[in-house]
PDB file of C-alpha atoms in Angstrom:
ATOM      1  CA  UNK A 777       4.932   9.136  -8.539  1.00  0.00           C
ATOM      2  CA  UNK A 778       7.465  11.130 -10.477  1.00  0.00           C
ATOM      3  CA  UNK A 779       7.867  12.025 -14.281  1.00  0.00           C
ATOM      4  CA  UNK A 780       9.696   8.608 -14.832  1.00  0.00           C
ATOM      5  CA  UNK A 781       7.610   6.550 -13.578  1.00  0.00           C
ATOM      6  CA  UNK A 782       9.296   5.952 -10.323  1.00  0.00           C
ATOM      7  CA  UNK A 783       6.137   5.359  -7.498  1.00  0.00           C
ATOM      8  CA  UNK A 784       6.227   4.776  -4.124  1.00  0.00           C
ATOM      9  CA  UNK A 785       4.839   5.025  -0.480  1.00  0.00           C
ATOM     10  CA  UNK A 786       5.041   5.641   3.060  1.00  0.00           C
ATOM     11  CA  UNK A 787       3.121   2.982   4.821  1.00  0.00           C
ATOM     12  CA  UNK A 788       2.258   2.935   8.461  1.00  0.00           C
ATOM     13  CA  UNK A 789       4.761   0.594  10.515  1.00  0.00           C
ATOM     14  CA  UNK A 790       4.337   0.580  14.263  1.00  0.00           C
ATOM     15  CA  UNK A 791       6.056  -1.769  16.869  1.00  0.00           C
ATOM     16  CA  UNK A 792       8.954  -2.002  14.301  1.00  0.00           C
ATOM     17  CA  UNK A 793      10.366   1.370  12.648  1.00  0.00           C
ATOM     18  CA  UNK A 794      13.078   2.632  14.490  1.00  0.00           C
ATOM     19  CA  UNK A 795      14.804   5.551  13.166  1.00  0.00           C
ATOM     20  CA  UNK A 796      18.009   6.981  14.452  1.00  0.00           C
ATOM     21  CA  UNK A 797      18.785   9.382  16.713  1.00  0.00           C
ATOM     22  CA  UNK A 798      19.335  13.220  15.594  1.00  0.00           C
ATOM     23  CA  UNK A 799      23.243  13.485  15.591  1.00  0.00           C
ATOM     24  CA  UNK A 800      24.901  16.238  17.580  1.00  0.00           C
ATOM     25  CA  UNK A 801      27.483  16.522  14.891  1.00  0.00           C
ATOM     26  CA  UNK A 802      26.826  19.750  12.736  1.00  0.00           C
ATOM     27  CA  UNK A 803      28.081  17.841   9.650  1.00  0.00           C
ATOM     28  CA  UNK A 804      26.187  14.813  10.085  1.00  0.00           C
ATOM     29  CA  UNK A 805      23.321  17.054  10.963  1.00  0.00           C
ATOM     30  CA  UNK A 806      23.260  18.082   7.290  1.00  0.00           C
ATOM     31  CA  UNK A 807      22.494  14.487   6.360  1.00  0.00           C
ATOM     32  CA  UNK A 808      19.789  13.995   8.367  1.00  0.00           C
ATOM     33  CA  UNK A 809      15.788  13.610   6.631  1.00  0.00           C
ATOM     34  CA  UNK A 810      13.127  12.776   8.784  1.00  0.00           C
ATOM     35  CA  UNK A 811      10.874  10.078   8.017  1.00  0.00           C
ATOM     36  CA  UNK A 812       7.677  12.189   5.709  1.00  0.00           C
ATOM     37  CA  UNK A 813      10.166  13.713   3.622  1.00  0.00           C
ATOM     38  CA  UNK A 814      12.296  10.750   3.049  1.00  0.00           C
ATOM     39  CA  UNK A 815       9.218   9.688   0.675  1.00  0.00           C
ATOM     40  CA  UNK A 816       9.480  12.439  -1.043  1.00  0.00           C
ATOM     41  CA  UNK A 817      13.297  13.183  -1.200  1.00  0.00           C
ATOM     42  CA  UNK A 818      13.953   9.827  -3.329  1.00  0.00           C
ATOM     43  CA  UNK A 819      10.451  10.633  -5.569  1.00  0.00           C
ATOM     44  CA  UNK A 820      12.228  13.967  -6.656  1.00  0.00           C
ATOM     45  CA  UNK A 821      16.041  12.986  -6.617  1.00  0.00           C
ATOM     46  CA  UNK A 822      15.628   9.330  -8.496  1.00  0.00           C
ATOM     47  CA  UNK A 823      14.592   7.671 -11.742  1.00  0.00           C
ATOM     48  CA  UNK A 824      14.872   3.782 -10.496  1.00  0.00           C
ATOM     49  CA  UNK A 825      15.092   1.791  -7.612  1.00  0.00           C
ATOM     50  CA  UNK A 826      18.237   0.904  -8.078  1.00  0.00           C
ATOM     51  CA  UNK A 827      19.649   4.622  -7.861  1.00  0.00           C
ATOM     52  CA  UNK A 828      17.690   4.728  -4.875  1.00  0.00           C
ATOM     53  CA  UNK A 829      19.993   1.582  -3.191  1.00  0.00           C
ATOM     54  CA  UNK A 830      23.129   3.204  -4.409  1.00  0.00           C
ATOM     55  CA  UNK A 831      22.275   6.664  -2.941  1.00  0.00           C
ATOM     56  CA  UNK A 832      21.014   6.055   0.435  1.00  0.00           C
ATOM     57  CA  UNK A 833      24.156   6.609   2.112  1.00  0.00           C
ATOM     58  CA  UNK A 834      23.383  10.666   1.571  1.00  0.00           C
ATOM     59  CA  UNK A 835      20.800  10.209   3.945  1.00  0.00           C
ATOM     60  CA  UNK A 836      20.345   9.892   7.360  1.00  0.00           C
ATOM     61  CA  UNK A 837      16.673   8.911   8.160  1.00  0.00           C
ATOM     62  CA  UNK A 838      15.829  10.554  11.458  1.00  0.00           C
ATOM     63  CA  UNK A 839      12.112  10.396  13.314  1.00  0.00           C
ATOM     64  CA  UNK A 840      10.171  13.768  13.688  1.00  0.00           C
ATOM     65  CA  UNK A 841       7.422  14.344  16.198  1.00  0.00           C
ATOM     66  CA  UNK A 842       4.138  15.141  14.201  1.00  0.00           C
ATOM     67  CA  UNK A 843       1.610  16.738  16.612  1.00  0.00           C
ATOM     68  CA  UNK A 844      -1.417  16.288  14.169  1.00  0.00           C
ATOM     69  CA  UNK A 845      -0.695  12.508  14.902  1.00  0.00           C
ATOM     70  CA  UNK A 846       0.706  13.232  18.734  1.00  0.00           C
ATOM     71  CA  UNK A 847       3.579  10.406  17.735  1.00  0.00           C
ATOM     72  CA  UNK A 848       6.652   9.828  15.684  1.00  0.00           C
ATOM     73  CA  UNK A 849       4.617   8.034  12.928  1.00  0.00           C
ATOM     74  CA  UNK A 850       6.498   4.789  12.171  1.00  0.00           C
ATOM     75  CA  UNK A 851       6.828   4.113   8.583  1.00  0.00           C
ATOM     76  CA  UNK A 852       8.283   1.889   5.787  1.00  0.00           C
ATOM     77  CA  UNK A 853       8.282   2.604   1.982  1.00  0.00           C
ATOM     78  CA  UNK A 854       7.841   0.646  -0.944  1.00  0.00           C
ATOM     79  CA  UNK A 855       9.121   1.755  -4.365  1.00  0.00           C
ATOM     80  CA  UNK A 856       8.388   0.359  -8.076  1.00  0.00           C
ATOM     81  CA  UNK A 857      10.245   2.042 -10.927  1.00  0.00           C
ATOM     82  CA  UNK A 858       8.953   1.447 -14.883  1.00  0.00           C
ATOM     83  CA  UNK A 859      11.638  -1.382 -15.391  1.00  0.00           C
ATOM     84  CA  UNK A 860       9.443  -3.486 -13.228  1.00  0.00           C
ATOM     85  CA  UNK A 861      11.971  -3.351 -10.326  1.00  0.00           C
ATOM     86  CA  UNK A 862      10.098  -3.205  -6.627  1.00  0.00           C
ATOM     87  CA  UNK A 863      12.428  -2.236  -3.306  1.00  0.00           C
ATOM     88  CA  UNK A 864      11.220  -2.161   0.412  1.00  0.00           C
ATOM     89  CA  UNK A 865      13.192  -0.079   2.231  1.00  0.00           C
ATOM     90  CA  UNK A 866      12.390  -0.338   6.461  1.00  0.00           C
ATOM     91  CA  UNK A 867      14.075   1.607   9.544  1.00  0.00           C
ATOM     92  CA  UNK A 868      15.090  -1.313  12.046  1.00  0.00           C
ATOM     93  CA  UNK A 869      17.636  -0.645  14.785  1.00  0.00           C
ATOM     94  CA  UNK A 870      18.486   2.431  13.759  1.00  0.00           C
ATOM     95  CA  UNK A 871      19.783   1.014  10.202  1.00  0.00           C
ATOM     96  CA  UNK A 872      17.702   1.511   6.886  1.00  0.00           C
ATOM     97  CA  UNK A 873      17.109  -2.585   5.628  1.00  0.00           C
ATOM     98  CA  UNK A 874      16.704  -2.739   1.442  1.00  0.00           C
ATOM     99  CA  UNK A 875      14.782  -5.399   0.062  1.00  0.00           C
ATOM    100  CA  UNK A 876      14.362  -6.256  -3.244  1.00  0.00           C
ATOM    101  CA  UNK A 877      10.890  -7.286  -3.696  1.00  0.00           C
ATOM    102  CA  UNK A 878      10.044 -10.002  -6.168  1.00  0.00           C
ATOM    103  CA  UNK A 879       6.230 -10.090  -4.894  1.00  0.00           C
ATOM    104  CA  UNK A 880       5.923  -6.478  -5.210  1.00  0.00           C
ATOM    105  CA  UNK A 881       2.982  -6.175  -2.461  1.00  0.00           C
ATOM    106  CA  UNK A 882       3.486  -4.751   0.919  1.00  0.00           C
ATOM    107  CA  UNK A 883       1.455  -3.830   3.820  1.00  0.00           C
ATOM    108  CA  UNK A 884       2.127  -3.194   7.509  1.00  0.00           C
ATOM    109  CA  UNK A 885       3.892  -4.397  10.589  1.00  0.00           C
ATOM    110  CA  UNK A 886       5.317  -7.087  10.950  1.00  0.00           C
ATOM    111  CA  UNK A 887       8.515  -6.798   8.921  1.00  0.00           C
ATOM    112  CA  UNK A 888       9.093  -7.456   5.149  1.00  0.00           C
ATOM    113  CA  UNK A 889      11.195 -10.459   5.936  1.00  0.00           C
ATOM    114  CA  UNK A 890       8.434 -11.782   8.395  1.00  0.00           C
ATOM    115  CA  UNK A 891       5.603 -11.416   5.369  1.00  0.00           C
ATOM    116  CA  UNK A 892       7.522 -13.557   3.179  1.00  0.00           C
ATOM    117  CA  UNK A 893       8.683 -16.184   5.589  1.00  0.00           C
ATOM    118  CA  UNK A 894       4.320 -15.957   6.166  1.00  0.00           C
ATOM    119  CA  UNK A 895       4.022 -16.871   2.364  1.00  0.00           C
ATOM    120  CA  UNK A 896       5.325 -20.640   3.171  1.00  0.00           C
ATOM    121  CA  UNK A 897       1.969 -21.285   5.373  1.00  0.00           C
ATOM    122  CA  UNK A 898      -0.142 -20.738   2.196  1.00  0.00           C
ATOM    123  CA  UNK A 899       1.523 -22.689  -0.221  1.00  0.00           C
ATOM    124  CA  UNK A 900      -1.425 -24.873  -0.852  1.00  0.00           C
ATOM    125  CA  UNK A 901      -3.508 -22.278  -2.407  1.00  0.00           C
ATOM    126  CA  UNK A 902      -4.609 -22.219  -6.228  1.00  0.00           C
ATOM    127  CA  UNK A 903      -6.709 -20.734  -8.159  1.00  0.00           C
ATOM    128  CA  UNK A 904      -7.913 -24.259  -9.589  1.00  0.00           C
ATOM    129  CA  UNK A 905     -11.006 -25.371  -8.295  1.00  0.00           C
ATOM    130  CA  UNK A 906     -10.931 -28.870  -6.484  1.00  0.00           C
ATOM    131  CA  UNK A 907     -12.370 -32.030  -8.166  1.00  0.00           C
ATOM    132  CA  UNK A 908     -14.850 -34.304  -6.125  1.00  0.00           C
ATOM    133  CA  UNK A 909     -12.685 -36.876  -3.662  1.00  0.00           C
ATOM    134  CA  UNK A 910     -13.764 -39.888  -2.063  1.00  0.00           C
ATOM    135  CA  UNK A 911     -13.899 -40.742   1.757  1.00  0.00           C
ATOM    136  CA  UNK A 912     -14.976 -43.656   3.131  1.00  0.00           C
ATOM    137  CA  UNK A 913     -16.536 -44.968   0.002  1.00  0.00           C
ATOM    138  CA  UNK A 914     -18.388 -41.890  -0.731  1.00  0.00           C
ATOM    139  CA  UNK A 915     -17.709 -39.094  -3.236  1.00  0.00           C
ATOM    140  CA  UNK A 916     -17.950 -35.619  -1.926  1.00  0.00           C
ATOM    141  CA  UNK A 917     -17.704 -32.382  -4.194  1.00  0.00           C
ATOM    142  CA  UNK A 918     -17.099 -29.001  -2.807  1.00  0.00           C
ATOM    143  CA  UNK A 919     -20.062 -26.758  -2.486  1.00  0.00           C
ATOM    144  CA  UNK A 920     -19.119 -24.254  -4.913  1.00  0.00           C
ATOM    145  CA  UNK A 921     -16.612 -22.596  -6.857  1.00  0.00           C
ATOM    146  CA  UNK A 922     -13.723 -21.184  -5.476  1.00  0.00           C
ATOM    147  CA  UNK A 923     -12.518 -24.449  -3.573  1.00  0.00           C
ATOM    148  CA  UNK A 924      -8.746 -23.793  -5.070  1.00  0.00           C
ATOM    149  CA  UNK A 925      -8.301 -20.415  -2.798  1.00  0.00           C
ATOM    150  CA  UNK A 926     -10.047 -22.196   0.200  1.00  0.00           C
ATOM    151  CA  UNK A 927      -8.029 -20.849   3.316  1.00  0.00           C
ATOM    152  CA  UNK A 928      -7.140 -17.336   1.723  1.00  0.00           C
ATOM    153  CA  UNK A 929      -7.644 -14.994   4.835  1.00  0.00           C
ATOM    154  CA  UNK A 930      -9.750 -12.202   4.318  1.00  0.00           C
ATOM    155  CA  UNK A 931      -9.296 -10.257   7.633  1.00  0.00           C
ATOM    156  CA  UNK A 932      -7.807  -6.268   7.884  1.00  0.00           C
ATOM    157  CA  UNK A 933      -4.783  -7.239   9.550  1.00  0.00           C
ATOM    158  CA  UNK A 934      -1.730  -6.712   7.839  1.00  0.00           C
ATOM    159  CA  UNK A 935      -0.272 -10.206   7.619  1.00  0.00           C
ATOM    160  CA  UNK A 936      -3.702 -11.586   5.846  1.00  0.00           C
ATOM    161  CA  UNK A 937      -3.904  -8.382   3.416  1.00  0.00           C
ATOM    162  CA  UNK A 938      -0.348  -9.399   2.410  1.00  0.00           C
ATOM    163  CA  UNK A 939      -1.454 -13.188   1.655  1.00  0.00           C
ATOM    164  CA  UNK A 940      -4.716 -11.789  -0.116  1.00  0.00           C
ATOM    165  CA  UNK A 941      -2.537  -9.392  -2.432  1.00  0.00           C
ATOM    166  CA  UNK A 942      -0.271 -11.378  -3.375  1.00  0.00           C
ATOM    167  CA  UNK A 943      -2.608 -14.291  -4.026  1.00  0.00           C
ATOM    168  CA  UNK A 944      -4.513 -11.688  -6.723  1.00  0.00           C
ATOM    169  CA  UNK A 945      -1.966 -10.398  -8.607  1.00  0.00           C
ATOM    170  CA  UNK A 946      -0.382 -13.655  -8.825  1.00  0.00           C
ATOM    171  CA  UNK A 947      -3.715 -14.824 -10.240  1.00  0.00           C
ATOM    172  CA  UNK A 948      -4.468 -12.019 -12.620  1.00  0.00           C
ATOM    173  CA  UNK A 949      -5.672 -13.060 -16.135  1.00  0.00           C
ATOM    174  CA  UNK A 950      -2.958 -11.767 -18.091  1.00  0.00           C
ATOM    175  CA  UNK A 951      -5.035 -11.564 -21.830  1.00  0.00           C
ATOM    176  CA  UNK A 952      -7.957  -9.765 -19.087  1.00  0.00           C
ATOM    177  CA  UNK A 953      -5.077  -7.530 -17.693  1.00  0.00           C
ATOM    178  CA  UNK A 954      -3.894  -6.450 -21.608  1.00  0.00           C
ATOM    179  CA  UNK A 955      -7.338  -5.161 -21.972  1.00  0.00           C
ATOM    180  CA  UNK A 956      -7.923  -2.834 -19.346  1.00  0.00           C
ATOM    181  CA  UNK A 957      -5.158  -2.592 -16.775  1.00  0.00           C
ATOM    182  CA  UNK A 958      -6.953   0.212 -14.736  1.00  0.00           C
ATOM    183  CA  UNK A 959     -10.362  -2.058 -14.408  1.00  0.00           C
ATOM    184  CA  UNK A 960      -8.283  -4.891 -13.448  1.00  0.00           C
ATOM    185  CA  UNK A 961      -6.623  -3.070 -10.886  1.00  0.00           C
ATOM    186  CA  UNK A 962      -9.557  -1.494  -9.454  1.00  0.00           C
ATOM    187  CA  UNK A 963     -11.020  -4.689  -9.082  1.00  0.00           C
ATOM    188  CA  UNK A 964      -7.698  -6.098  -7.276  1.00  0.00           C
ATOM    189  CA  UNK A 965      -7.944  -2.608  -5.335  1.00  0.00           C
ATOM    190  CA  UNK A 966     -11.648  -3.293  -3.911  1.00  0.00           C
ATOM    191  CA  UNK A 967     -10.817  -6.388  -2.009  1.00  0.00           C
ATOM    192  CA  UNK A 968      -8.836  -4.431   0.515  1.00  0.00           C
ATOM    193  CA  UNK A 969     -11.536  -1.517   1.092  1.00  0.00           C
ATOM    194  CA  UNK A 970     -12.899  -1.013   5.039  1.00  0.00           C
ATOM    195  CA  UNK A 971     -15.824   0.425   5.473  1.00  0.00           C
ATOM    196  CA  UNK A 972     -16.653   2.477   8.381  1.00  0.00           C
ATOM    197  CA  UNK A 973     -17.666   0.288  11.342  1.00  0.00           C
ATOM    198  CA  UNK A 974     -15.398  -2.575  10.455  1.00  0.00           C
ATOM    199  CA  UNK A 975     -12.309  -1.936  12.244  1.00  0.00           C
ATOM    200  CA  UNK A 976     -13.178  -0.442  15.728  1.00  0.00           C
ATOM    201  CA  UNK A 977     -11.256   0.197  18.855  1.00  0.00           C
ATOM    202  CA  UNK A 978     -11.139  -2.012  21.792  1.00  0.00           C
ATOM    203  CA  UNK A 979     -12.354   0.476  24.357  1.00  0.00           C
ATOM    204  CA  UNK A 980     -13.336   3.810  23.702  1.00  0.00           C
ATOM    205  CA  UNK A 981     -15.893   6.353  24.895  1.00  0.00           C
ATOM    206  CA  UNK A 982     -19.269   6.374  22.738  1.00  0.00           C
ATOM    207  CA  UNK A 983     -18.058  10.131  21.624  1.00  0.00           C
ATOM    208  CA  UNK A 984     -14.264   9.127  20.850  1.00  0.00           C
ATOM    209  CA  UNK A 985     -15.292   5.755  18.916  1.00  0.00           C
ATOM    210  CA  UNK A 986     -16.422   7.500  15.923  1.00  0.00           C
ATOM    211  CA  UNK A 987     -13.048   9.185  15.108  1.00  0.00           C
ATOM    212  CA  UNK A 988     -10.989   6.380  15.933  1.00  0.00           C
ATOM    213  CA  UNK A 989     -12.197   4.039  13.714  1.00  0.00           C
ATOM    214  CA  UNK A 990      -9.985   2.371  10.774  1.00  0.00           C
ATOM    215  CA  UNK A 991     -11.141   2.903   7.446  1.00  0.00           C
ATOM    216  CA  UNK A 992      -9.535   3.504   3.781  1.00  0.00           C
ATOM    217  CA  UNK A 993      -9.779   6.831   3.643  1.00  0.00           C
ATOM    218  CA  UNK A 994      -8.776   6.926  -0.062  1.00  0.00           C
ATOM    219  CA  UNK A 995      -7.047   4.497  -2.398  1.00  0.00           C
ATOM    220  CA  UNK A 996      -4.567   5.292  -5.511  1.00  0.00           C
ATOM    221  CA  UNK A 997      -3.247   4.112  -8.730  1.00  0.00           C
ATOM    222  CA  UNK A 998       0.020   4.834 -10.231  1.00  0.00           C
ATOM    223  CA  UNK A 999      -0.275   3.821 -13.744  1.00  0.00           C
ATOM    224  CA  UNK A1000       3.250   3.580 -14.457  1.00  0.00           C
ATOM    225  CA  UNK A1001       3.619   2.977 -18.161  1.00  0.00           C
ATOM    226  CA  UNK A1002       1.638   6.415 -19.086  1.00  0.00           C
ATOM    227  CA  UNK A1003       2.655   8.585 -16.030  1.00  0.00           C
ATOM    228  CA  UNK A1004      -0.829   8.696 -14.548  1.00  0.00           C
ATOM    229  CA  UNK A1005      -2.273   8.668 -10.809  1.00  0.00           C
ATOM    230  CA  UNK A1006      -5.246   7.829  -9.798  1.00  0.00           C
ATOM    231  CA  UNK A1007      -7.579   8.288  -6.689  1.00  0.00           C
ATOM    232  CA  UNK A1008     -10.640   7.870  -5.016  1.00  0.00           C
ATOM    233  CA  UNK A1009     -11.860   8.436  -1.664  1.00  0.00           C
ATOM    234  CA  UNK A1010     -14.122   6.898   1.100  1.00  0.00           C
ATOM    235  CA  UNK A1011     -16.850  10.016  -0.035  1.00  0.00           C
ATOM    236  CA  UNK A1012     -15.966   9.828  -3.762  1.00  0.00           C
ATOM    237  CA  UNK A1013     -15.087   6.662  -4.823  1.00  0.00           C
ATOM    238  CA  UNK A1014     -14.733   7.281  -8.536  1.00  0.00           C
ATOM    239  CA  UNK A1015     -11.534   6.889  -9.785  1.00  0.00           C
ATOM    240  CA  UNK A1016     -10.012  10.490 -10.590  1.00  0.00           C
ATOM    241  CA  UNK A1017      -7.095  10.633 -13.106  1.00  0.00           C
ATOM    242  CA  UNK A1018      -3.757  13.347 -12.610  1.00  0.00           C
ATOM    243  CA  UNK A1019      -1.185  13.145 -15.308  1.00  0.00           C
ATOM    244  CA  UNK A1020       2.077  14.810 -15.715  1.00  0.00           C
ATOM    245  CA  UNK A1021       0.483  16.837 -18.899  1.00  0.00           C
ATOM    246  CA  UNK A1022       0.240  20.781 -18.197  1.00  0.00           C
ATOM    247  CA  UNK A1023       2.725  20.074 -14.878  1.00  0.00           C
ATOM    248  CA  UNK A1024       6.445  21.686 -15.186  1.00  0.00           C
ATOM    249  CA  UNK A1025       7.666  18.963 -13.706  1.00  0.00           C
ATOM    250  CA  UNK A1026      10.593  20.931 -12.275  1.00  0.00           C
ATOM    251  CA  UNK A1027       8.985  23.804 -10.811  1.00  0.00           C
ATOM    252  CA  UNK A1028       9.909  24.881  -7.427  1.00  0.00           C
ATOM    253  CA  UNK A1029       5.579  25.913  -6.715  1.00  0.00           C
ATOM    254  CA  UNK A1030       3.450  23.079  -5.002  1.00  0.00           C
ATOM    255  CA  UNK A1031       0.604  22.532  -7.757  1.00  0.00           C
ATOM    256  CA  UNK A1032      -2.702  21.666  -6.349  1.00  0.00           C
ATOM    257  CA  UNK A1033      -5.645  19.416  -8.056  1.00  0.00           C
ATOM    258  CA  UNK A1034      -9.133  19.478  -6.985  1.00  0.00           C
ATOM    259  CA  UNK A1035     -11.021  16.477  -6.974  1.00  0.00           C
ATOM    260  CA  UNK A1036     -14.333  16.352  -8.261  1.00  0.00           C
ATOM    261  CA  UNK A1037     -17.220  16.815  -6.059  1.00  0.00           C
ATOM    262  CA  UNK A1038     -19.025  13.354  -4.778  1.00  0.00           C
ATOM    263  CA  UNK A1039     -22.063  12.483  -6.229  1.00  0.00           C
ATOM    264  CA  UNK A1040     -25.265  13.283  -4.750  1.00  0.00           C
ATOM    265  CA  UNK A1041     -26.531  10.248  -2.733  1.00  0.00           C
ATOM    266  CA  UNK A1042     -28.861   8.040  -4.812  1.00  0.00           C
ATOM    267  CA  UNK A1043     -32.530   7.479  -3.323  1.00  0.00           C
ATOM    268  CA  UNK A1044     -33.317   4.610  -2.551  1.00  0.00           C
ATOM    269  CA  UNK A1045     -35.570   1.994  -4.899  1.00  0.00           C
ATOM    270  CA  UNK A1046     -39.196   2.349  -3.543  1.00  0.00           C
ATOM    271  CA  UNK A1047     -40.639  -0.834  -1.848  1.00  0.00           C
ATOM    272  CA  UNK A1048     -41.621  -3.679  -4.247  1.00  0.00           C
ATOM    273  CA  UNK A1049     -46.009  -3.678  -4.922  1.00  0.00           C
TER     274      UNK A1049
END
C-alpha cells in the first residue's frame, strides 16, 4: 500500500501467466520490468487505478527466473485505490489483460474472466435462511440455520475461495461493518486460513512432505481510508498495525518493521475431576 491509499498484490498464477519475451532491442530493453517489481513499480509511481490503466504502456512486463523458487513465478495483481475503484491486471499471451473489477475479490488460476463466468453456477445462494416446504404431503424444515448459503464451497482451491469471498463481502452487515471495519474484516479474513496439514502434496518423500505443504503463511490488511497495514502470521496471528506516521514516504532507504514476538504457547486446561 502506498501513502494514497493505493493497495495491491502479486498473487500466484500458474498454468496461465505468460509474460513476454526479453526484447533484443536496446530501446525496448529500457521498458522492460519483470514480474516482482511490476508490483511495486505501479505502488510507488501511482495514486489510482485508473492512472495505472493509462500508464501501462511504459512498461514491458517481462518474466525473471527466481532461484529461491527454482521457476519464473507466475503472477497476477489486483489493485484497489481509496475511490473504491478495483483493477485486475493478468499476463496472457504475452499481452497484459485489465479488468475492472466490480467484485473486488481475486484469487488464483484460472483466469479473472473464468472466476466470474464461475459466479453464474452460484446464483442461488442467499444469505436468507429457507422456510419449511412440503413434499409429498409432508412438511420438512431444514436442520439448522444457514440453509440460504447451502452449496457455498468451502474447499482451498482457488475457484471455491473466489465463490466463498465474494459470497462474504457481499453479505457483510453494513451498520456491523460501520462499527469496526478491522473486526469485520478479520472475521471475513479467517474463513480462508490453512492450517498446516490441510493442503498436502500428492506424492512426496516422508522428509520432503513437511516443506511442501500449503499453508497461509501470513495474512494482511490494508485499511485504506486511514493509510494503515496490517499483518499476522501462521506463528503470530495477532493482527500487527504499520502506518505511514514517522515514514518519509519518499525516501530512497528501505525501512524495516519488526513484528512483535509470538506469544508463548498456552498450557493446556488440566483434565476435568
Amino acid at each position: 500500500m502506498n501513502e494514497y491509499g493505493l493497495s495491491g498484490g502479486a498473487l500466484y498464477f500458474p498454468g496461465s501467466a505468460a509474460y513476454k519475451n526479453p526484447s533484443d532491442d536496446k530501446a525496448q530493453r529500457t521498458k522492460e520490468i519483470n514480474q516482482v517489481d511490476f508490483l511495486v513499480w505501479m505502488l510507488s509511481t501511482f495514486k489510482t487505478v485508473e492512472e495505472i490503466k493509462v500508464n501501462l504502456d511504459q512498461v514491458s512486463l517481462v518474466g525473471t527466473f527466481y532461484e529461491s523458487m527454482d521457476e519464473i513465478p507466475p503472477l497476477h495483481y489486483t489493485l484497489h485505490d481509496a475511490a473504491g475503484f478495483s483493477i485486475v491486471i493478468e499476463p496472457i499471451n504475452g499481452e497484459l489483460k485489465v479488468y475492472d473489477n466490480p467484485y473486488t475479490v481475486l484469487t488464483n488460476s484460472p483466469d479473472f474472466e473464468w472466476h466470474v463466468q464461475n459466479i453464474r453456477n452460484y446464483l442461488f445462494l442467499s444469505p436468507f435462511n429457507i422456510g419449511s416446504t412440503e413434499i409429498m404431503g409432508q412438511e420438512l424444515t431444514p436442520f439448522g440455520q444457514g440453509s440460504g448459503l447451502l452449496g457455498i464451497p468451502g474447499d482451498p482451491t482457488p475457484p471455491s475461495r473466489f465463490i466463498r469471498a465474494l459470497g462474504l463481502i457481499s453479505t457483510i452487515d453494513a451498520a456491523e461493518l460501520n462499527k469496526n471495519r478491522l473486526v469485520t474484516m478479520e472475521h471475513e479474513l479467517n474463513n480462508f486460513d490453512i492450517p498446516k496439514g490441510f493442503v498436502r502434496p500428492a506424492i512426496l518423500p516422508v522428509e520432503q512432505e513437511q516443506e511442501a505443504n500449503d499453508y497461509t503463511q501470513w495474512s494482511t490488511i490494508a485499511d485504506i481510508e486511514n493509510r494503515k497495514y496490517f499483518i499476522k502470521t501462521y506463528e503470530n496471528p495477532t493482527l500487527h498495525g504499520v502506518s505511514f506516521e514517522g515514514f518519509d514516504a519518499s525516501g530512497s532507504q528501505i525501512q524495516y518493521v519488526n513484528l512483535p514476538s509470538p506469544k508463548p504457547t498456552q498450557p493446556l486446561l488440566p483434565p476435568m475431576q
